[in-house]
Amino acid sequence: MIIEFFVKNFASFKEEQVLSFVASNYDKSHPENYIDLDLPGMKGIKLLKGLAIYGANAAGKSNVISALAVFQLLVSRSFVWGSEHSGLDPFYMPFALDDQSKKEAIEFEIRFVHQKVRFHYAIRLNIDRILCEELSMYPKGRKVLLFSRLWNDSSQTYHWGNGRIALGRITNLVKDNVLVLSAGFALNHPSIVDVYNIFVKSIVVSDHNGWSPAVTKKILTMGDENVYQAIVKTLRSADLGIDGLDILPAKEPIDVSSITGYLSEQRKKQDQPDDDTEIRLRHKGVGQKIYRLPWEYESSGTRKIFALSAPLASITQSDATWIVDELETGLHPLLTIELLKLFFSAENTEGAQIVFTTHSTVFLDANIMRRDQVYFVEKDDEGKSSLVPLSDYSPRHGESLGGGYLSGRYGAIPNLQF
């Protein structure tokens, strides 16, 4: 579970911004929306199971998602990138509306809990190299350094801290533009692999288009009956008229001589992996007869729910964090509410979390979220974005949060001048 995520000088965030999952002790509502932590050094701390981020178009709310995505990519891909390239061009996205900031370092820090142990991981980078990287853990409430490195500009070398993890040859092999976590995984360092997997498997990022249905299909073809049943349960629960699904041998290619055939072919290429099978969803028809329809007949909403079904089948059985841009896109409001309830339910005992951006006021007035679960992103006249929690505005008890948001009480709405 994520405790806090810090970002500085990234995209529209010039100053340091903090996304915090720490629940307020003053808000007693919805106890099912948080998990009590009983960890050394964090007595009485509760972590929220979800956060919603609001803001006008181009205000910077999607940059929160991008920051988490780039941070994860640095961990998972910097070794691959560094083996063929110098510098960190694709990862270096500083605040671009200030001459000085364009030259300064980007900073990321994440504090999280995994298997009842708190970890802190921080990195700082410029366009040329990793300037600082440090990983610590707090097994008994006190900091234990696992490893650290700090770039010395004068000597043009790294200073390595005396951490618990013996890095050995990694200190000589890791390149300036590669994270130790990424290199340690590639070199199969046993202590590094475990931490690396936390970032790669426990942070799941999706943009506003969501996951491709091909991901769910690939998972289905692995043959896990429990996963199959969980996916079918999700499809049935969504009131789509779907009773099940089948994986069948692919039929003859679609005739693309007509425009409808061409569009159907493009849809299949986008949604299903290029193999010799295809998904057919079972629909109840007249007289409750079951019909297996071709994939190209399915609506965009059905395809999105199918795509979401595999991640949902597994994510609430772990302490992973699901990051989604524009959660409501293509989904009925009642369905998105039920999706959130899945995360906020008492069944989510492992601490699965969701962070999502949205324009919909449904979540503000549906009485499913606490006030400390809502953030707003506001951009000033210099192009700088700020991340502000709703609780900073001290809304009155019983106040219509949706109405207050649309009226501009909390900012984060467009200043329209058509």
Coordinates of C-alpha atoms in Angstrom, one line a residue:
M1 CA 0.0 0.0 0.0
I2 CA 1.2 3.5 -0.8
I3 CA 1.5 5.8 2.2
E4 CA 2.6 9.0 0.3
F5 CA 4.0 9.9 -3.1
F6 CA 6.1 13.0 -3.6
V7 CA 6.9 14.6 -7.0
K8 CA 8.9 17.8 -7.8
N9 CA 9.8 19.6 -11.1
F10 CA 7.9 17.1 -13.2
A11 CA 5.6 18.2 -16.1
S12 CA 3.3 20.9 -14.7
F13 CA 4.4 20.4 -11.0
K14 CA 7.2 22.9 -10.5
E15 CA 7.1 22.8 -6.7
E16 CA 6.9 19.6 -4.6
Q17 CA 3.5 18.1 -4.4
V18 CA 2.3 15.3 -2.1
L19 CA -0.4 12.7 -2.7
S20 CA -1.1 11.2 0.7
F21 CA -3.2 8.1 1.5
V22 CA -3.0 8.9 5.3
A23 CA -6.5 9.1 6.6
S24 CA -7.6 12.0 8.8
N25 CA -8.2 11.1 12.4
Y26 CA -10.9 13.8 12.6
D27 CA -13.1 12.1 9.9
K28 CA -15.0 9.2 11.4
S29 CA -17.1 8.4 8.3
H30 CA -16.8 5.3 6.1
P31 CA -14.4 3.2 8.3
E32 CA -14.5 0.5 5.5
N33 CA -12.6 3.0 3.3
Y34 CA -9.3 2.7 5.2
I35 CA -7.1 0.0 6.8
D36 CA -5.7 0.4 10.3
L37 CA -1.9 -0.1 10.4
D38 CA -0.3 -1.6 13.4
L39 CA 3.3 -1.0 12.4
P40 CA 6.2 0.2 14.5
G41 CA 6.6 3.9 14.2
M42 CA 3.1 4.3 12.7
K43 CA 0.8 3.6 15.6
G44 CA -2.7 4.9 15.0
I45 CA -2.1 5.6 11.3
K46 CA -4.8 4.5 8.8
L47 CA -4.3 4.2 5.1
L48 CA -7.1 5.1 2.6
K49 CA -8.1 2.5 0.0
G50 CA -8.7 5.1 -2.7
L51 CA -8.2 8.7 -3.9
A52 CA -10.1 10.8 -6.5
I53 CA -8.4 13.6 -8.3
Y54 CA -10.4 16.4 -9.9
G55 CA -9.4 19.3 -12.1
A56 CA -10.1 21.2 -15.3
N57 CA -8.8 20.0 -18.6
A58 CA -5.1 20.7 -18.9
A59 CA -4.9 21.6 -15.2
G60 CA -2.4 18.8 -14.5
K61 CA -4.4 16.0 -12.9
S62 CA -3.3 13.5 -15.5
N63 CA 0.3 14.5 -14.7
V64 CA -0.2 12.8 -11.3
I65 CA -0.8 9.5 -13.2
S66 CA 2.1 10.3 -15.5
A67 CA 4.5 10.9 -12.6
L68 CA 3.6 7.5 -11.1
A69 CA 3.9 5.9 -14.5
V70 CA 7.3 7.4 -15.3
F71 CA 8.6 6.6 -11.8
Q72 CA 7.6 2.9 -12.4
L73 CA 9.1 2.9 -15.9
L74 CA 12.4 4.1 -14.5
V75 CA 12.4 1.1 -12.2
S76 CA 11.3 -1.4 -14.7
R77 CA 13.0 -0.2 -17.9
S78 CA 16.0 2.0 -17.2
F79 CA 18.4 -1.0 -17.4
V80 CA 17.0 -1.9 -20.9
W81 CA 17.2 1.8 -21.9
G82 CA 20.7 2.3 -20.5
S83 CA 22.1 -0.8 -22.2
E84 CA 21.6 0.9 -25.6
H85 CA 21.5 4.7 -24.8
S86 CA 23.1 7.4 -22.8
G87 CA 21.2 10.0 -20.8
L88 CA 17.6 9.8 -19.6
D89 CA 15.8 11.7 -22.3
P90 CA 12.5 9.8 -22.3
F91 CA 12.2 10.0 -18.5
Y92 CA 13.3 13.6 -18.0
M93 CA 10.2 15.8 -18.2
P94 CA 10.9 18.9 -16.1
F95 CA 8.6 21.9 -15.7
A96 CA 9.0 23.5 -19.1
L97 CA 7.6 27.0 -18.4
D98 CA 10.6 28.3 -16.5
D99 CA 14.2 28.6 -17.9
Q100 CA 15.8 27.5 -14.6
S101 CA 13.5 24.6 -13.9
K102 CA 14.2 23.1 -17.4
K103 CA 17.8 22.6 -16.2
E104 CA 17.0 21.3 -12.7
A105 CA 16.5 17.7 -11.4
I106 CA 13.3 15.8 -11.2
E107 CA 12.5 14.3 -7.8
F108 CA 10.3 11.3 -6.9
E109 CA 9.8 9.7 -3.6
I110 CA 7.4 6.9 -2.5
R111 CA 6.7 5.7 1.0
F112 CA 4.8 2.4 1.1
V113 CA 4.0 -0.7 3.1
H114 CA 4.6 -4.2 1.9
Q115 CA 4.0 -7.3 4.0
K116 CA 3.7 -5.1 7.1
V117 CA 7.0 -3.4 6.6
R118 CA 7.4 0.3 5.7
F119 CA 9.8 1.3 2.9
H120 CA 11.0 4.7 1.6
Y121 CA 12.5 5.0 -1.9
A122 CA 13.7 8.2 -3.4
I123 CA 15.3 9.2 -6.7
R124 CA 16.6 12.4 -8.3
L125 CA 17.6 12.7 -11.9
N126 CA 18.5 15.1 -14.7
I127 CA 18.7 14.6 -18.4
D128 CA 22.2 13.0 -18.1
R129 CA 22.1 10.7 -15.1
I130 CA 20.6 9.5 -11.8
L131 CA 21.8 12.0 -9.2
C132 CA 20.6 10.3 -6.1
E133 CA 18.9 7.0 -5.3
E134 CA 18.1 5.7 -1.8
L135 CA 16.1 2.8 -0.4
S136 CA 15.3 2.4 3.3
M137 CA 13.1 0.2 5.4
Y138 CA 11.6 0.6 8.9
P139 CA 11.2 -2.9 10.3
K140 CA 11.1 -1.7 13.9
G141 CA 10.1 1.9 13.4
R142 CA 13.7 3.1 12.9
K143 CA 15.4 3.7 9.6
V144 CA 17.6 0.9 8.2
L145 CA 19.4 2.0 5.0
L146 CA 19.4 -0.7 2.4
F147 CA 21.4 1.1 -0.2
S148 CA 22.2 4.7 -1.4
R149 CA 24.2 6.5 -4.0
L150 CA 24.8 10.2 -4.5
W151 CA 26.5 11.8 -7.5
N152 CA 29.5 13.9 -6.8
D153 CA 29.9 16.5 -9.5
S154 CA 33.4 17.4 -8.5
S155 CA 34.9 13.9 -8.7
Q156 CA 32.4 12.7 -11.3
T157 CA 31.7 9.6 -9.3
Y158 CA 29.1 8.2 -7.0
H159 CA 29.4 8.1 -3.2
W160 CA 27.9 4.8 -2.0
G161 CA 26.2 4.6 1.4
N162 CA 26.9 1.7 3.8
G163 CA 23.6 -0.1 3.4
R164 CA 22.4 -3.5 4.6
I165 CA 22.2 -4.8 1.0
A166 CA 25.6 -5.9 -0.2
L167 CA 25.5 -4.7 -3.8
G168 CA 28.8 -6.2 -4.8
R169 CA 29.6 -5.9 -8.5
I170 CA 26.5 -3.8 -9.1
T171 CA 28.3 -0.7 -7.9
N172 CA 30.8 -1.2 -10.8
L173 CA 28.4 -2.4 -13.4
V174 CA 25.5 0.0 -13.0
K175 CA 25.5 2.9 -15.5
D176 CA 24.9 6.5 -14.7
N177 CA 21.4 6.4 -16.4
V178 CA 20.3 3.2 -14.8
L179 CA 18.6 2.7 -11.4
V180 CA 20.2 0.2 -9.0
L181 CA 16.8 -1.5 -8.6
S182 CA 16.6 -2.0 -12.4
A183 CA 20.2 -3.2 -12.7
G184 CA 19.9 -5.4 -9.6
F185 CA 16.8 -7.2 -11.1
A186 CA 18.6 -7.7 -14.5
L187 CA 21.6 -9.1 -12.7
N188 CA 19.4 -11.3 -10.5
H189 CA 20.5 -9.9 -7.2
P190 CA 18.2 -11.8 -4.7
S191 CA 17.7 -8.8 -2.3
I192 CA 17.0 -6.4 -5.1
V193 CA 14.6 -8.7 -7.1
D194 CA 12.1 -8.7 -4.2
V195 CA 11.9 -5.0 -4.0
Y196 CA 11.8 -4.5 -7.8
N197 CA 8.8 -6.8 -8.0
I198 CA 6.9 -4.7 -5.5
F199 CA 7.1 -1.7 -7.9
V200 CA 6.5 -3.6 -11.1
K201 CA 3.6 -5.8 -9.8
S202 CA 2.1 -3.6 -7.1
I203 CA 1.6 -0.4 -9.1
V204 CA -0.8 -1.0 -12.0
V205 CA -1.1 2.0 -14.3
S206 CA -3.8 2.6 -16.9
D207 CA -4.5 5.6 -19.1
H208 CA -8.0 6.9 -20.0
N209 CA -8.3 4.1 -22.7
G210 CA -7.9 1.5 -20.0
W211 CA -6.3 -1.9 -20.5
S212 CA -6.7 -3.6 -23.8
P213 CA -9.1 -6.6 -23.8
A214 CA -6.1 -8.5 -25.2
V215 CA -4.6 -8.5 -21.7
T216 CA -7.7 -10.2 -20.2
K217 CA -7.8 -12.7 -23.1
K218 CA -4.1 -13.5 -22.6
I219 CA -4.8 -14.2 -18.9
L220 CA -7.8 -16.4 -19.8
T221 CA -5.7 -18.5 -22.1
M222 CA -3.5 -19.4 -19.2
G223 CA -6.3 -21.8 -18.1
D224 CA -6.7 -20.7 -14.4
E225 CA -10.3 -21.8 -13.5
N226 CA -10.5 -19.5 -10.5
V227 CA -9.5 -16.5 -12.7
Y228 CA -12.1 -17.6 -15.3
Q229 CA -14.9 -17.7 -12.7
A230 CA -13.9 -14.3 -11.3
I231 CA -14.0 -12.7 -14.7
V232 CA -17.4 -14.3 -15.5
K233 CA -18.7 -13.1 -12.2
T234 CA -17.6 -9.5 -13.0
L235 CA -19.3 -9.7 -16.4
R236 CA -22.5 -11.0 -14.9
S237 CA -22.6 -8.5 -12.1
A238 CA -22.3 -5.6 -14.5
D239 CA -25.8 -6.3 -15.9
L240 CA -24.6 -6.6 -19.5
G241 CA -26.9 -9.6 -20.3
I242 CA -23.7 -11.8 -20.5
D243 CA -23.9 -15.3 -19.0
G244 CA -20.3 -16.4 -19.7
L245 CA -17.6 -16.6 -22.3
D246 CA -15.8 -19.0 -24.6
I247 CA -12.3 -19.1 -26.2
L248 CA -12.9 -20.5 -29.7
P249 CA -10.7 -21.2 -32.7
A250 CA -10.5 -18.1 -34.9
K251 CA -12.8 -18.1 -37.9
E252 CA -12.0 -17.0 -41.4
P253 CA -10.7 -13.4 -41.7
I254 CA -13.3 -10.7 -42.0
D255 CA -14.0 -9.4 -45.5
V256 CA -12.5 -5.9 -45.4
S257 CA -13.9 -4.8 -48.8
S258 CA -16.7 -2.9 -47.1
I259 CA -16.3 0.0 -44.6
T260 CA -18.1 -2.0 -41.9
G261 CA -15.8 -5.0 -42.5
Y262 CA -12.7 -2.8 -42.4
L263 CA -13.8 -1.2 -39.1
S264 CA -14.5 -4.6 -37.6
E265 CA -11.1 -5.9 -38.6
Q266 CA -9.4 -2.8 -37.0
R267 CA -11.4 -3.3 -33.8
K268 CA -10.3 -7.0 -33.6
K269 CA -6.6 -6.1 -34.2
Q270 CA -6.7 -3.5 -31.5
D271 CA -8.5 -5.6 -28.9
Q272 CA -7.4 -9.2 -29.4
P273 CA -3.8 -10.6 -29.6
D274 CA -2.8 -12.0 -32.9
D275 CA -3.2 -15.7 -32.3
D276 CA -5.5 -18.5 -33.5
T277 CA -8.3 -18.0 -31.0
E278 CA -11.0 -15.5 -30.3
I279 CA -13.3 -14.5 -27.4
R280 CA -17.0 -15.0 -27.8
L281 CA -19.2 -13.7 -25.0
R282 CA -22.4 -15.6 -24.2
H283 CA -25.5 -13.3 -24.4
K284 CA -29.0 -14.3 -23.3
G285 CA -31.5 -13.7 -26.1
V286 CA -35.2 -14.4 -26.8
G287 CA -36.5 -17.2 -24.7
Q288 CA -33.3 -17.1 -22.6
K289 CA -31.4 -18.8 -25.5
I290 CA -27.7 -18.3 -25.3
Y291 CA -26.0 -16.7 -28.3
R292 CA -22.2 -16.4 -28.8
L293 CA -21.7 -13.1 -30.6
P294 CA -18.6 -12.2 -32.6
W295 CA -16.3 -9.8 -30.8
E296 CA -16.9 -7.0 -33.3
Y297 CA -20.6 -6.9 -32.2
E298 CA -19.7 -6.0 -28.7
S299 CA -20.2 -2.3 -27.5
S300 CA -17.3 -0.2 -26.4
G301 CA -18.7 -0.3 -22.8
T302 CA -18.8 -4.1 -22.9
R303 CA -15.2 -4.3 -24.2
K304 CA -14.0 -1.9 -21.5
I305 CA -15.7 -4.0 -18.7
F306 CA -14.2 -7.1 -20.2
A307 CA -10.8 -5.5 -20.2
L308 CA -11.2 -4.4 -16.6
S309 CA -12.4 -7.8 -15.4
A310 CA -9.0 -9.5 -15.2
P311 CA -7.3 -6.8 -13.2
L312 CA -10.3 -6.6 -10.9
A313 CA -10.2 -10.4 -10.4
S314 CA -6.8 -10.2 -8.9
I315 CA -6.1 -6.7 -7.6
T316 CA -8.4 -6.9 -4.6
Q317 CA -6.6 -10.1 -3.5
S318 CA -3.3 -8.2 -3.1
D319 CA -1.9 -4.9 -1.7
A320 CA -1.5 -3.5 -5.2
T321 CA -2.4 0.1 -6.2
W322 CA -4.5 0.7 -9.3
I323 CA -3.8 4.0 -11.1
V324 CA -6.5 5.0 -13.6
D325 CA -6.9 8.1 -15.7
E326 CA -10.6 9.1 -16.2
L327 CA -12.1 6.1 -14.5
E328 CA -15.7 6.9 -15.7
T329 CA -14.9 7.0 -19.4
G330 CA -17.2 4.5 -21.2
L331 CA -18.9 3.3 -18.0
H332 CA -22.3 4.0 -16.5
P333 CA -22.1 6.0 -13.2
L334 CA -23.7 3.3 -11.2
L335 CA -21.1 0.8 -12.5
T336 CA -18.2 3.0 -11.5
I337 CA -19.7 3.4 -8.1
E338 CA -20.0 -0.4 -7.7
L339 CA -16.4 -0.7 -8.9
L340 CA -15.2 1.7 -6.1
K341 CA -17.3 -0.2 -3.6
L342 CA -15.3 -3.3 -4.5
F343 CA -12.1 -1.5 -3.3
F344 CA -13.8 0.0 -0.3
S345 CA -15.6 -3.2 0.9
A346 CA -14.7 -5.1 4.0
E347 CA -13.6 -7.9 1.7
N348 CA -10.6 -5.8 0.6
T349 CA -8.5 -6.9 3.6
E350 CA -5.1 -6.9 1.8
G351 CA -5.1 -3.2 1.2
A352 CA -5.7 -2.9 -2.6
Q353 CA -5.9 0.8 -3.5
I354 CA -7.2 2.9 -6.4
V355 CA -6.1 6.4 -7.5
F356 CA -8.2 7.9 -10.3
T357 CA -8.7 11.1 -12.1
T358 CA -12.2 12.2 -13.0
H359 CA -14.5 15.0 -14.1
S360 CA -17.7 13.3 -12.7
T361 CA -19.3 14.8 -9.6
V362 CA -21.1 11.5 -9.0
F363 CA -18.4 10.4 -6.7
L364 CA -18.6 13.6 -4.6
D365 CA -22.3 13.2 -3.8
A366 CA -22.7 9.4 -3.8
N367 CA -21.8 9.1 -0.1
I368 CA -19.2 6.5 -0.9
M369 CA -16.0 8.6 -0.3
R370 CA -14.6 10.4 2.7
R371 CA -13.6 14.0 2.3
D372 CA -9.9 13.2 2.8
Q373 CA -10.1 10.9 -0.3
V374 CA -10.7 13.8 -2.7
Y375 CA -7.9 16.0 -4.3
F376 CA -8.1 18.9 -6.6
V377 CA -5.5 20.1 -9.2
E378 CA -5.4 23.8 -9.9
K379 CA -3.1 25.5 -12.4
D380 CA -2.0 29.2 -11.8
D381 CA -1.4 31.9 -14.4
E382 CA 2.3 30.8 -14.7
G383 CA 1.3 27.2 -15.7
K384 CA 2.2 25.7 -12.3
S385 CA -0.1 22.9 -11.0
S386 CA -0.9 22.4 -7.3
L387 CA -2.4 19.3 -5.7
V388 CA -4.8 20.3 -2.9
P389 CA -6.9 18.0 -0.7
L390 CA -10.6 18.8 -0.3
S391 CA -10.1 18.9 3.5
D392 CA -8.1 22.1 3.1
Y393 CA -11.3 23.9 2.1
S394 CA -13.1 22.8 5.3
P395 CA -16.5 22.1 3.6
R396 CA -19.4 22.3 6.0
H397 CA -21.1 19.1 7.2
G398 CA -24.0 18.3 4.8
E399 CA -22.7 20.6 2.1
S400 CA -23.2 19.5 -1.5
L401 CA -19.7 18.7 -2.6
G402 CA -20.7 18.3 -6.2
G403 CA -22.5 21.6 -6.2
G404 CA -19.6 23.3 -4.4
Y405 CA -17.1 22.0 -6.9
L406 CA -19.1 23.1 -10.0
S407 CA -19.7 26.5 -8.5
G408 CA -16.0 27.0 -8.1
R409 CA -15.8 26.9 -4.3
Y410 CA -12.8 24.5 -4.4
G411 CA -11.2 25.8 -7.6
A412 CA -10.0 23.3 -10.1
I413 CA -12.7 24.2 -12.7
P414 CA -12.1 25.8 -16.1
N415 CA -12.5 29.6 -16.6
L416 CA -14.6 29.5 -19.7
Q417 CA -14.8 32.5 -21.9
F418 CA -16.5 31.3 -25.1

